[in-house]
Coordinates of C-alpha atoms and ligand atoms in Angstrom, one line a residue:
M1 CA 9.2 1.2 2.9
C2 CA 11.8 3.8 3.6
G3 CA 10.6 7.2 4.8
V4 CA 12.4 10.5 4.2
V5 CA 11.9 13.8 6.1
A6 CA 13.9 17.0 6.0
V7 CA 13.5 20.5 7.6
I8 CA 15.3 23.7 6.8
G9 CA 14.9 27.1 8.5
K10 CA 13.3 26.0 11.8
Q11 CA 14.9 25.8 15.2
N12 CA 15.1 22.3 16.7
A13 CA 14.9 20.9 13.2
S14 CA 15.9 17.5 14.5
D15 CA 12.9 17.3 16.7
L16 CA 10.6 18.3 13.9
V17 CA 12.2 15.6 11.7
V18 CA 11.6 13.0 14.3
E19 CA 7.9 14.1 14.5
G20 CA 7.7 13.5 10.7
L21 CA 9.4 10.1 10.9
K22 CA 6.8 9.1 13.5
K23 CA 4.1 9.7 11.0
L24 CA 5.9 7.4 8.5
E25 CA 6.3 4.6 11.0
Y26 CA 3.3 2.8 9.6
R27 CA 5.1 2.2 6.3
G28 CA 7.3 -0.4 7.9
Y29 CA 11.0 0.0 8.7
D30 CA 13.8 -1.6 10.6
S31 CA 16.2 1.2 11.5
A32 CA 16.2 5.0 11.6
G33 CA 18.6 7.9 11.6
I34 CA 19.0 11.6 11.5
A35 CA 21.7 14.1 10.5
S36 CA 21.8 17.8 11.4
V37 CA 24.3 20.6 11.2
S38 CA 25.3 22.6 14.3
G39 CA 28.4 24.3 15.6
G40 CA 29.8 24.0 12.1
A41 CA 29.8 20.2 12.2
L42 CA 27.6 17.4 10.8
H43 CA 26.1 15.2 13.4
T44 CA 24.6 11.8 12.6
I45 CA 22.7 9.6 14.9
K46 CA 21.3 6.2 13.9
S47 CA 19.8 3.2 15.6
E48 CA 18.4 -0.2 14.8
G49 CA 14.8 -1.1 15.4
K50 CA 12.0 1.3 16.3
L51 CA 12.1 5.1 16.4
I52 CA 12.0 5.0 20.2
N53 CA 15.6 3.7 20.1
L54 CA 16.6 6.7 17.9
I55 CA 14.9 9.1 20.3
E56 CA 16.8 7.5 23.2
E57 CA 20.1 8.0 21.3
L58 CA 19.2 11.6 20.5
S59 CA 18.5 12.3 24.2
K60 CA 21.9 11.0 25.1
V61 CA 23.6 13.6 23.0
S62 CA 24.0 16.9 24.6
K63 CA 21.4 19.3 23.2
A64 CA 23.9 22.1 22.9
N65 CA 26.0 19.8 20.7
L66 CA 23.4 18.6 18.3
Q67 CA 20.0 20.1 18.3
S68 CA 19.4 23.5 19.9
D69 CA 21.1 25.6 17.3
S70 CA 20.3 23.3 14.4
S71 CA 17.9 24.6 11.8
I72 CA 18.6 22.0 9.2
A73 CA 18.1 18.3 9.6
I74 CA 17.3 15.2 7.5
G75 CA 15.9 11.9 8.8
H76 CA 15.1 8.5 7.6
T77 CA 13.3 5.2 8.4
R78 CA 15.0 2.4 6.5
W79 CA 13.4 -0.8 5.1
A80 CA 16.5 -2.9 4.2
T81 CA 17.1 -3.7 0.6
H82 CA 20.9 -3.8 0.2
G83 CA 22.7 -4.9 3.3
N84 CA 21.6 -6.2 6.6
V85 CA 19.6 -4.4 9.2
N86 CA 22.2 -2.7 11.3
V87 CA 23.4 0.8 12.4
K88 CA 26.1 1.0 9.7
N89 CA 23.5 0.5 6.9
A90 CA 21.0 2.8 8.4
H91 CA 20.6 6.2 6.8
P92 CA 21.8 9.0 6.7
L93 CA 24.9 7.8 4.8
T94 CA 27.7 10.2 4.9
S95 CA 31.0 11.1 3.1
E96 CA 34.0 12.4 5.0
S97 CA 31.6 13.8 7.7
K98 CA 30.6 16.6 5.3
V99 CA 27.8 15.3 3.1
A100 CA 24.8 13.3 4.3
V101 CA 22.1 11.7 2.2
V102 CA 18.8 9.9 3.0
H103 CA 17.3 7.8 0.2
N104 CA 14.2 5.8 -0.6
G105 CA 14.5 3.4 -3.6
I106 CA 17.3 1.5 -5.2
I107 CA 20.3 2.8 -7.1
E108 CA 20.5 0.0 -9.7
N109 CA 24.0 0.7 -11.0
Y110 CA 25.6 1.3 -7.6
E111 CA 28.2 -1.5 -8.0
S112 CA 30.0 0.0 -10.9
I113 CA 29.9 3.5 -9.3
K114 CA 31.1 2.1 -6.0
N115 CA 34.1 0.4 -7.7
Q116 CA 35.0 3.7 -9.4
L117 CA 34.7 5.6 -6.1
I118 CA 36.8 3.1 -4.3
S119 CA 39.5 3.4 -6.9
D120 CA 39.2 7.2 -6.4
G121 CA 40.0 6.7 -2.7
Y122 CA 36.5 6.8 -1.1
V123 CA 36.0 4.5 1.8
F124 CA 32.7 2.7 2.1
K125 CA 31.4 1.9 5.5
S126 CA 28.0 0.3 4.7
Q127 CA 26.8 -2.4 2.4
T128 CA 24.1 -0.2 0.9
D129 CA 23.5 1.1 -2.6
T130 CA 22.8 4.5 -1.1
E131 CA 26.3 5.2 0.1
V132 CA 27.4 6.0 -3.5
L133 CA 25.3 9.2 -3.3
P134 CA 27.1 11.1 -0.5
H135 CA 30.5 10.1 -2.0
L136 CA 29.4 11.2 -5.5
F137 CA 28.3 14.6 -4.0
M138 CA 31.6 14.9 -2.2
K139 CA 33.6 14.1 -5.3
Y140 CA 31.8 16.8 -7.4
I141 CA 31.9 19.4 -4.6
K142 CA 35.7 18.9 -4.3
L143 CA 35.9 19.5 -8.1
G144 CA 34.6 23.1 -7.4
N145 CA 30.9 22.6 -8.2
N146 CA 28.2 24.3 -6.2
F147 CA 25.5 22.1 -4.6
L148 CA 23.1 22.4 -7.5
Q149 CA 25.8 21.5 -10.0
A150 CA 27.1 18.7 -7.9
G151 CA 23.5 17.3 -7.5
R152 CA 23.0 17.4 -11.3
L153 CA 26.2 15.5 -11.9
V154 CA 25.1 12.9 -9.4
L155 CA 21.8 12.5 -11.2
K156 CA 23.7 11.9 -14.5
D157 CA 25.6 9.1 -12.9
I158 CA 22.8 7.1 -11.3
K159 CA 20.0 4.8 -12.6
G160 CA 17.1 3.4 -10.7
A161 CA 14.0 4.4 -8.7
F162 CA 14.8 6.9 -6.0
A163 CA 13.8 9.9 -3.9
F164 CA 16.6 11.4 -1.9
V165 CA 17.6 14.5 0.1
A166 CA 21.2 15.6 0.4
M167 CA 22.9 18.1 2.7
S168 CA 26.5 19.3 2.9
L169 CA 28.6 21.2 5.3
D170 CA 29.9 23.3 2.4
F171 CA 26.4 24.5 1.7
P172 CA 24.9 24.5 5.2
N173 CA 21.8 26.5 4.1
E174 CA 20.7 24.3 1.2
L175 CA 19.0 20.9 0.6
F176 CA 19.3 19.1 -2.7
V177 CA 16.4 16.8 -3.5
S178 CA 15.4 14.6 -6.5
R179 CA 12.8 12.0 -7.3
N180 CA 12.5 9.3 -10.0
S181 CA 9.5 7.0 -9.5
S182 CA 9.7 7.0 -5.7
P183 CA 7.4 9.6 -4.0
L184 CA 8.5 12.9 -2.6
A185 CA 6.6 16.0 -1.4
I186 CA 8.0 19.4 -0.6
G187 CA 6.2 21.6 2.0
L188 CA 6.3 25.4 1.9
G189 CA 6.7 27.4 5.1
E190 CA 7.5 30.9 6.3
K191 CA 11.3 31.3 6.2
S192 CA 11.4 27.5 6.2
N193 CA 10.8 24.6 3.9
F194 CA 10.3 20.9 4.4
V195 CA 10.5 17.6 2.5
G196 CA 8.7 14.3 3.2
S197 CA 8.0 11.0 1.6
D198 CA 4.4 11.9 1.7
A199 CA 2.4 15.1 2.6
H200 CA 1.3 13.6 5.9
S201 CA 4.8 13.4 7.2
I202 CA 5.1 17.2 7.1
D203 CA 1.5 18.3 7.7
H204 CA 2.5 19.3 11.3
L205 CA 4.7 21.9 9.6
T206 CA 2.7 23.2 6.6
Q207 CA -0.3 22.5 4.6
R208 CA 1.1 23.8 1.3
I209 CA 2.5 21.0 -0.6
I210 CA 4.3 20.5 -4.0
Y211 CA 4.7 17.0 -5.4
L212 CA 7.8 16.7 -7.6
E213 CA 7.3 15.0 -10.9
D214 CA 9.5 12.1 -12.1
G215 CA 13.0 13.3 -13.1
D216 CA 12.6 16.6 -11.2
H217 CA 15.3 17.9 -8.8
A218 CA 15.1 20.9 -6.5
L219 CA 17.4 23.2 -4.5
I220 CA 15.8 24.3 -1.3
D221 CA 16.8 27.0 1.1
L222 CA 14.8 28.7 3.8
D223 CA 13.3 31.3 1.4
N224 CA 13.2 29.5 -1.9
V225 CA 12.3 26.2 -3.6
R226 CA 13.7 26.1 -7.1
I227 CA 12.5 23.1 -9.1
F228 CA 14.0 21.9 -12.3
N229 CA 12.8 19.2 -14.7
I230 CA 14.9 16.4 -16.2
N231 CA 16.3 18.9 -18.8
E232 CA 17.4 21.2 -16.0
E233 CA 14.8 23.8 -17.0
N234 CA 13.3 25.8 -14.1
V235 CA 9.7 24.7 -13.7
D236 CA 6.7 25.6 -11.6
R237 CA 4.8 22.7 -10.0
K238 CA 1.3 23.1 -8.6
I239 CA 0.9 24.0 -5.0
I240 CA -1.7 21.9 -3.3
N241 CA -3.4 22.8 0.0
I242 CA -3.9 19.7 2.1
K243 CA -6.0 19.4 5.2
A244 CA -4.2 18.1 8.2
E245 CA -5.9 14.8 9.2
I246 CA -6.3 15.4 12.9
G247 CA -6.3 12.3 15.0
L248 CA -4.8 10.3 12.2
I249 CA -2.2 8.6 14.3
T250 CA -4.4 7.7 17.3
K251 CA -5.8 4.2 17.7
G252 CA -9.0 5.6 19.1
G253 CA -9.1 3.2 22.1
Y254 CA -8.4 0.1 20.0
R255 CA -5.4 -2.1 20.7
H256 CA -4.2 -1.9 17.1
F257 CA -4.7 0.3 14.0
M258 CA -5.8 -2.9 12.2
E259 CA -8.5 -3.5 14.7
K260 CA -9.7 0.1 14.5
E261 CA -9.7 0.0 10.7
I262 CA -11.7 -3.3 10.6
F263 CA -14.3 -1.8 12.9
E264 CA -14.4 1.5 10.9
Q265 CA -15.9 -0.3 7.9
P266 CA -19.5 0.2 8.7
S267 CA -18.9 4.0 8.8
V268 CA -16.4 4.2 5.9
I269 CA -18.6 2.3 3.4
P270 CA -21.6 4.6 3.6
Q271 CA -19.4 7.6 2.6
I272 CA -18.2 5.8 -0.6
I273 CA -21.7 4.6 -1.4
S274 CA -23.0 8.1 -1.1
T275 CA -20.5 9.4 -3.6
F276 CA -21.5 6.7 -6.1
I277 CA -25.3 6.3 -5.7
K278 CA -27.6 9.1 -6.6
N279 CA -31.3 9.3 -5.7
S280 CA -31.0 5.7 -4.4
Y281 CA -31.1 4.2 -7.8
E282 CA -28.6 5.8 -10.1
I283 CA -24.9 5.1 -10.3
N284 CA -22.7 8.1 -10.5
I285 CA -19.7 6.8 -12.5
D286 CA -18.7 8.4 -15.7
L287 CA -18.2 5.3 -17.9
N288 CA -17.0 7.5 -20.8
K289 CA -14.1 8.7 -18.8
L290 CA -13.1 5.1 -18.1
G291 CA -12.4 4.9 -21.8
F292 CA -14.6 2.0 -22.9
K293 CA -15.0 1.6 -26.6
N294 CA -17.9 -0.6 -27.1
K295 CA -17.5 -3.9 -25.3
N296 CA -13.7 -4.0 -25.3
T297 CA -11.8 -6.1 -22.8
L298 CA -10.9 -4.3 -19.6
L299 CA -7.5 -4.9 -18.1
I300 CA -7.2 -4.6 -14.3
S301 CA -3.8 -4.6 -12.6
A302 CA -2.8 -4.4 -9.0
A303 CA -0.7 -6.0 -6.2
G304 CA -1.4 -8.0 -3.0
T305 CA -4.9 -7.4 -1.5
S306 CA -5.7 -4.9 -4.2
Y307 CA -5.1 -7.7 -6.8
Y308 CA -7.6 -9.9 -5.0
A309 CA -10.1 -7.0 -5.1
A310 CA -9.4 -6.9 -8.9
M311 CA -10.2 -10.7 -9.1
V312 CA -13.5 -10.2 -7.4
G313 CA -14.1 -7.2 -9.8
K314 CA -13.4 -9.5 -12.8
Y315 CA -16.1 -12.0 -11.7
W316 CA -18.6 -9.2 -11.1
I317 CA -18.0 -7.3 -14.3
E318 CA -18.1 -10.5 -16.4
Q319 CA -21.3 -11.7 -14.7
L320 CA -23.2 -8.3 -14.6
A321 CA -21.9 -6.7 -17.7
D322 CA -20.9 -9.6 -19.9
L323 CA -17.7 -7.7 -20.5
P324 CA -14.4 -9.6 -20.8
V325 CA -11.9 -8.7 -18.0
I326 CA -8.2 -9.6 -17.8
I327 CA -6.5 -9.3 -14.5
D328 CA -2.7 -9.1 -14.2
L329 CA -0.4 -8.9 -11.3
A330 CA 1.3 -5.5 -11.6
S331 CA 4.7 -6.9 -10.9
E332 CA 4.3 -9.3 -13.8
Y333 CA 2.6 -7.0 -16.3
R334 CA 5.4 -4.5 -16.6
Y335 CA 7.9 -7.0 -17.6
R336 CA 5.9 -8.8 -20.3
K337 CA 5.1 -7.8 -23.8
P338 CA 1.3 -8.1 -23.2
S339 CA -1.1 -8.1 -26.1
V340 CA -3.6 -5.2 -26.0
F341 CA -5.7 -6.8 -28.7
G342 CA -9.3 -5.8 -28.1
Q343 CA -8.4 -3.6 -25.1
S344 CA -8.9 0.2 -24.8
A345 CA -9.0 0.7 -21.0
M346 CA -6.9 -0.2 -18.0
L347 CA -7.8 0.0 -14.4
V348 CA -5.2 -0.1 -11.6
I349 CA -6.1 -0.5 -8.0
S350 CA -3.9 0.7 -5.1
Q351 CA -4.6 1.8 -1.6
S352 CA -1.5 3.9 -1.2
G353 CA -1.3 5.0 -4.8
E354 CA 2.4 4.6 -4.5
S355 CA 3.1 0.8 -5.0
L356 CA 5.9 1.0 -7.5
D357 CA 4.9 -2.2 -9.3
T358 CA 1.4 -0.8 -9.9
L359 CA 2.7 2.6 -10.9
M360 CA 5.0 0.9 -13.5
A361 CA 2.1 -1.3 -14.8
L362 CA 0.0 1.9 -15.3
R363 CA 2.9 3.6 -17.2
H364 CA 3.3 0.4 -19.3
G365 CA -0.4 0.4 -20.1
K366 CA -0.2 4.1 -21.0
E367 CA 2.7 3.4 -23.3
L368 CA 0.7 0.7 -25.0
G369 CA -2.1 3.2 -25.7
L370 CA -4.6 2.2 -23.0
N371 CA -6.8 4.8 -21.3
T372 CA -5.6 4.5 -17.7
N373 CA -7.9 4.6 -14.7
A374 CA -7.2 4.1 -11.0
I375 CA -9.0 3.2 -7.8
V376 CA -6.9 4.8 -5.1
N377 CA -7.3 5.7 -1.5
V378 CA -4.6 8.4 -1.2
E379 CA -5.6 11.4 -3.2
G380 CA -2.7 13.2 -4.7
S381 CA -0.6 10.0 -4.7
T382 CA 1.6 9.3 -7.8
I383 CA -0.8 6.8 -9.3
D384 CA -3.7 9.3 -8.8
R385 CA -1.8 12.0 -10.5
E386 CA -0.7 9.9 -13.4
A387 CA -4.0 8.1 -14.2
N388 CA -6.3 9.7 -16.7
Y389 CA -9.2 9.2 -14.3
S390 CA -9.3 8.3 -10.6
L391 CA -12.0 6.9 -8.4
Y392 CA -11.4 7.5 -4.7
T393 CA -12.2 5.0 -2.0
R394 CA -11.9 7.8 0.6
A395 CA -11.6 5.3 3.4
G396 CA -9.4 7.6 5.4
A397 CA -5.8 6.9 6.3
E398 CA -5.0 3.2 6.6
I399 CA -2.1 2.7 9.0
G400 CA -2.0 -1.0 9.7
V401 CA 0.1 -2.8 7.1
A402 CA -2.7 -5.2 6.5
S403 CA -5.3 -3.8 4.1
T404 CA -8.8 -4.1 5.6
K405 CA -11.1 -1.1 5.1
S406 CA -9.4 -0.3 1.8
F407 CA -10.2 -3.8 0.5
T408 CA -13.9 -3.5 1.1
S409 CA -13.9 0.1 -0.2
Q410 CA -12.2 -1.1 -3.4
L411 CA -14.9 -3.8 -3.7
V412 CA -17.6 -1.2 -3.4
I413 CA -16.3 0.8 -6.3
L414 CA -15.7 -2.3 -8.4
F415 CA -19.2 -3.5 -7.8
M416 CA -20.5 0.0 -8.8
I417 CA -18.5 -0.2 -12.0
A418 CA -19.9 -3.7 -12.7
V419 CA -23.5 -2.6 -12.1
A420 CA -23.1 0.6 -14.1
L421 CA -21.6 -1.3 -17.1
G422 CA -24.3 -3.9 -16.8
K423 CA -26.9 -1.2 -17.0
K424 CA -25.1 0.5 -20.0
F425 CA -25.0 -2.8 -21.9
N426 CA -28.7 -3.6 -21.0
I427 CA -27.8 -6.7 -19.0
V428 CA -28.9 -5.2 -15.6
T429 CA -32.5 -4.0 -15.8
Q430 CA -33.8 -0.8 -14.2
E431 CA -35.7 -2.9 -11.7
Q432 CA -32.6 -4.9 -10.8
L433 CA -30.6 -1.8 -10.5
Q434 CA -33.0 -0.4 -8.0
K435 CA -32.9 -3.6 -6.0
I436 CA -29.1 -3.7 -6.1
C437 CA -28.8 -0.1 -5.0
S438 CA -31.2 -0.7 -2.1
Y439 CA -29.1 -3.7 -1.0
I440 CA -25.9 -1.7 -1.4
L441 CA -27.3 0.9 0.8
S442 CA -27.9 -1.7 3.5
L443 CA -24.4 -3.1 3.2
P444 CA -23.0 -1.1 6.1
S445 CA -25.5 -2.6 8.5
A446 CA -24.8 -6.1 7.1
I447 CA -21.1 -5.5 7.7
A448 CA -21.8 -4.3 11.3
E449 CA -23.7 -7.5 11.9
M450 CA -20.7 -9.5 10.6
L451 CA -18.5 -7.7 13.0
N452 CA -20.7 -9.0 15.9
M453 CA -19.3 -12.5 15.1
E454 CA -16.0 -11.4 16.6
N455 CA -16.2 -13.6 19.7
E456 CA -16.9 -16.8 17.7
I457 CA -14.1 -16.0 15.4
K458 CA -11.8 -15.3 18.3
S459 CA -12.5 -18.8 19.7
V460 CA -11.6 -20.4 16.4
A461 CA -8.4 -18.3 16.4
Q462 CA -7.5 -19.7 19.8
N463 CA -7.9 -23.2 18.4
I464 CA -5.8 -22.8 15.3
K465 CA -3.1 -20.4 16.6
N466 CA -0.4 -23.2 16.8
A467 CA -1.0 -24.6 13.4
K468 CA 2.0 -24.9 11.1
S469 CA 0.0 -24.4 8.0
I470 CA -3.6 -23.3 7.2
I471 CA -5.6 -23.9 4.1
F472 CA -8.3 -21.5 2.9
L473 CA -10.9 -22.6 0.3
G474 CA -13.5 -20.8 -1.7
R475 CA -15.3 -21.2 -5.0
G476 CA -16.4 -18.6 -7.5
L477 CA -16.6 -15.1 -6.0
L478 CA -15.3 -16.6 -2.7
Y479 CA -12.1 -18.0 -4.3
P480 CA -10.4 -14.5 -4.2
L481 CA -11.6 -14.3 -0.6
A482 CA -9.8 -17.5 0.2
L483 CA -6.6 -16.0 -1.3
E484 CA -7.2 -12.8 0.7
G485 CA -7.9 -14.7 3.9
A486 CA -4.6 -16.6 3.5
L487 CA -2.6 -13.5 2.7
K488 CA -4.1 -11.6 5.6
L489 CA -3.3 -14.5 8.0
K490 CA 0.2 -15.1 6.8
E491 CA 1.3 -11.5 6.7
I492 CA 0.5 -10.7 10.3
S493 CA 0.6 -14.1 12.1
Y494 CA 3.6 -15.6 10.2
I495 CA 1.7 -18.9 9.9
H496 CA 2.1 -20.5 6.5
A497 CA -1.3 -20.1 4.8
E498 CA -2.5 -20.8 1.2
G499 CA -5.7 -20.1 -0.5
F500 CA -7.1 -22.5 -3.2
A501 CA -10.1 -22.7 -5.4
A502 CA -12.0 -25.6 -3.7
G503 CA -12.3 -27.5 -6.9
E504 CA -8.5 -27.4 -7.4
M505 CA -7.8 -29.4 -4.2
K506 CA -8.0 -32.7 -6.0
H507 CA -5.5 -31.5 -8.6
G508 CA -2.6 -31.3 -6.1
P509 CA -3.1 -29.3 -2.9
I510 CA -5.0 -32.2 -1.2
A511 CA -1.6 -33.8 -0.7
L512 CA -1.0 -31.2 2.0
I513 CA -3.8 -32.5 4.1
E514 CA -2.7 -34.4 7.2
D515 CA -4.1 -34.9 10.6
Q516 CA -5.4 -31.6 12.2
V517 CA -4.4 -29.3 9.4
P518 CA -7.0 -26.5 9.6
V519 CA -9.0 -26.1 6.4
I520 CA -11.2 -22.9 6.4
M521 CA -13.9 -22.6 3.8
F522 CA -16.0 -19.6 2.9
L523 CA -19.3 -20.6 1.5
V524 CA -22.7 -19.2 0.6
S525 CA -25.7 -20.8 -1.1
D526 CA -25.1 -20.0 -4.8
G527 CA -26.3 -23.2 -6.5
N528 CA -22.8 -24.7 -6.5
E529 CA -22.5 -25.2 -2.8
D530 CA -22.9 -28.9 -2.9
K531 CA -19.8 -29.3 -5.0
A532 CA -17.8 -27.1 -2.5
I533 CA -19.1 -29.2 0.4
S534 CA -17.9 -32.4 -1.4
N535 CA -14.5 -30.7 -1.7
L536 CA -14.6 -30.1 2.0
Q537 CA -15.7 -33.6 2.8
E538 CA -12.6 -34.9 0.9
A539 CA -10.4 -32.8 3.3
Y540 CA -12.3 -34.0 6.3
S541 CA -11.9 -37.7 5.3
R542 CA -8.1 -37.1 5.4
G543 CA -8.1 -35.8 8.9
A544 CA -8.3 -32.0 8.4
K545 CA -9.7 -29.8 11.1
I546 CA -12.7 -28.2 9.2
I547 CA -13.8 -24.7 9.8
L548 CA -16.8 -23.6 7.8
I549 CA -17.8 -20.0 7.6
A550 CA -21.1 -20.0 5.8
D551 CA -24.9 -19.3 5.7
R552 CA -27.3 -21.4 7.5
D553 CA -28.3 -23.6 4.6
C554 CA -24.7 -24.5 3.8
I555 CA -24.0 -25.2 7.4
K556 CA -26.8 -27.7 7.5
K557 CA -25.3 -29.5 4.6
A558 CA -21.9 -30.0 6.3
P559 CA -22.6 -31.4 9.8
F560 CA -19.2 -33.0 9.8
A561 CA -17.4 -29.5 10.1
H562 CA -15.5 -29.2 13.4
Y563 CA -16.3 -25.4 13.7
K564 CA -19.3 -23.8 12.1
I565 CA -19.5 -20.1 12.0
E566 CA -22.9 -19.1 10.7
I567 CA -23.1 -15.7 9.1
P568 CA -26.2 -13.6 9.7
N569 CA -29.0 -14.3 7.4
F570 CA -29.3 -11.6 4.8
E571 CA -32.5 -11.8 2.7
T572 CA -31.6 -10.7 -0.8
D573 CA -31.7 -12.0 -4.3
F574 CA -28.1 -11.0 -4.6
K575 CA -26.6 -12.8 -1.5
S576 CA -24.1 -14.8 -3.4
L577 CA -23.1 -11.8 -5.6
L578 CA -22.5 -9.7 -2.6
S579 CA -20.8 -12.4 -0.5
P580 CA -17.3 -11.1 -0.9
F581 CA -18.3 -8.0 1.2
L582 CA -19.5 -10.3 4.0
M583 CA -16.7 -12.8 4.0
A584 CA -14.0 -10.1 4.0
I585 CA -15.0 -9.5 7.6
P586 CA -14.4 -13.0 9.1
A587 CA -11.2 -13.2 6.9
Q588 CA -9.9 -10.0 8.6
L589 CA -11.0 -10.8 12.1
L590 CA -9.6 -14.3 12.0
A591 CA -6.2 -13.1 10.9
Y592 CA -6.3 -10.3 13.5
H593 CA -7.1 -12.7 16.4
V594 CA -4.7 -15.4 15.4
A595 CA -1.9 -12.8 15.2
N596 CA -3.0 -11.3 18.6
E597 CA -3.0 -14.8 20.2
R598 CA 0.6 -15.3 18.9
G599 CA 1.7 -11.8 20.1
T600 CA 3.1 -10.6 16.8
D601 CA 3.4 -7.0 15.8
V602 CA 0.0 -6.7 14.1
D603 CA 0.3 -3.2 12.7
Q604 CA 3.9 -3.5 11.5
P605 CA 4.6 -7.1 10.7
R606 CA 8.2 -8.1 10.2
N607 CA 9.8 -7.5 6.8
L608 CA 6.7 -5.7 5.4
A609 CA 5.9 -2.1 4.5
K610 CA 2.6 -0.3 4.1
S611 CA 3.5 1.2 0.8
V612 CA 5.9 -0.8 -1.3
T613 CA 8.0 1.7 -3.3
V614 CA 10.6 -0.7 -4.6
E615 CA 10.2 -3.3 -7.2
Ligands
M6R701 O1 -1.1 0.3 -1.6 P1 -1.5 -0.9 -2.5 O2 -2.9 -1.3 -2.5 O3 -0.9 -0.7 -3.9 O4 -0.7 -2.1 -1.9 C1 -0.6 -3.4 -2.5 C2 -0.1 -4.4 -1.6 O5 1.2 -4.1 -1.2 C3 -1.0 -4.6 -0.3 O6 -2.3 -4.8 -0.6 C4 -0.4 -5.7 0.6 O7 -0.6 -6.9 0.0 C5 -1.2 -5.6 1.9 N1 -0.2 -5.6 3.0 C6 -2.0 -6.8 2.2 O8 -2.7 -6.7 3.4

């Protein structure tokens, strides 16, 4: 999604902005731009595609002209919403070469504003919704308003979710910023201040961060940051000290961030486990804070991979705690009038903590009177700040667009919640709890063993890389894994892939089976495996290329499979309960290797963004 960076009060501000934009690259973007003031003029440089193109453009411009005496600059990476991907639509958008704005989000009422501005004589050069912002600033400045007054008038005109930074030649030592639903952080420096879409984008400049709240606006110069709330009252917002995450943007010898993040799982998971398991047999989660009243229904809402984690969580909580769980796609929940009958608590799940759909679902749940909890990876993110209670996956920065280590980390917390609830409601005994804890403690080594299957998975990837469409199947706890496997594969390899509950095949999807269509099934012995194998046999009989990823017993029962990947044998009473952890690994590795074989941009797949801050 779009990224915003601004610097005021530092020489070579443009270079510092570019450094910040590099840190936002992982979010996904299709064009980039920068504006700075020097020699009494506003200079704007934009380019399509990757930041390297912008850097080349910048180097073409004489330093004297653009950068050397510039101590104010704003920059942007754009993820197109309104208007094609081209230089004209890239940000900053300007008005009369005097005002420049960078913006993340959508101005929903831009069309009526645009029509009015056109009749006022303003000329639009882009197809974006954003361009109304610089023209509105220009209009109000021309009417004699100072920058703060002009910004406030702009805010009165616009509706939507946004975070923007504006600069003007008439006020060359000030930045005006505002946020509503889209994230924005302000960094405090010495005789300098900074703005970024997240704290990481400016952590090379400062570690003192203020997060604006929804409806806030601020006027920033090199000495001061004056923040005002929606009622234009001067407010203080908390200053947070962040630790710069050294080495965050290195791939550590791996070819892609995604590969690195997949292989980080055996070291990330023990850290989460150690936060939640005490004395090897006690789960350290404050269930009272989660807001359960008796055995009320729990609502879980999320998007994408986080939603599939929620699905696994539902199965676990229902099975281990006998507690009803409703799961809802965040993008759907917000726009319904859901019944909260029998509900007291809501849990949202988000790696970034910034997915707008999930944030809006959380707010909707809050309005409906639910106690809101969150599982997030990014501490200090908007969802973390707005939830009543947060549980942190602490998986470290996830840069690849595809969620990998954050998925398994979310699963760990969901499993802990399920077990803790099971214990609270006397469904899980103390003896079982101890056994489960001891298995959980051995999970990292089980995941490490799964990673050793990489070569086998790579050879399957080579065999299916040219498929037009791929079907993933699973039953029970492995049904969400089939959905996750398909999502992972399609988002980075661009091959059409669908996940189905194996038992549903005969109700429609089996019509898709034709000669050589790959059908991938995740399976472990859970007492229902024979039924799943029958479903697989039905696909085989119709010519499908069968790939079975399963334990030894299941593999023996399906000799007809074309490719059999046997998962290591884990001796535990809870093998099927814990199978989602194990199957997440082949699902990720398969998607990664198919994408690699096809030569796609694994870390920044087309059209996608790491944190989806539009609806
Ligand atoms: O940051 P979030 O967990 O809220 O993100 C939700 C989805 O956008 C995300 O999981 C997406 O589906 C991933 N790219 C999947 O790999």
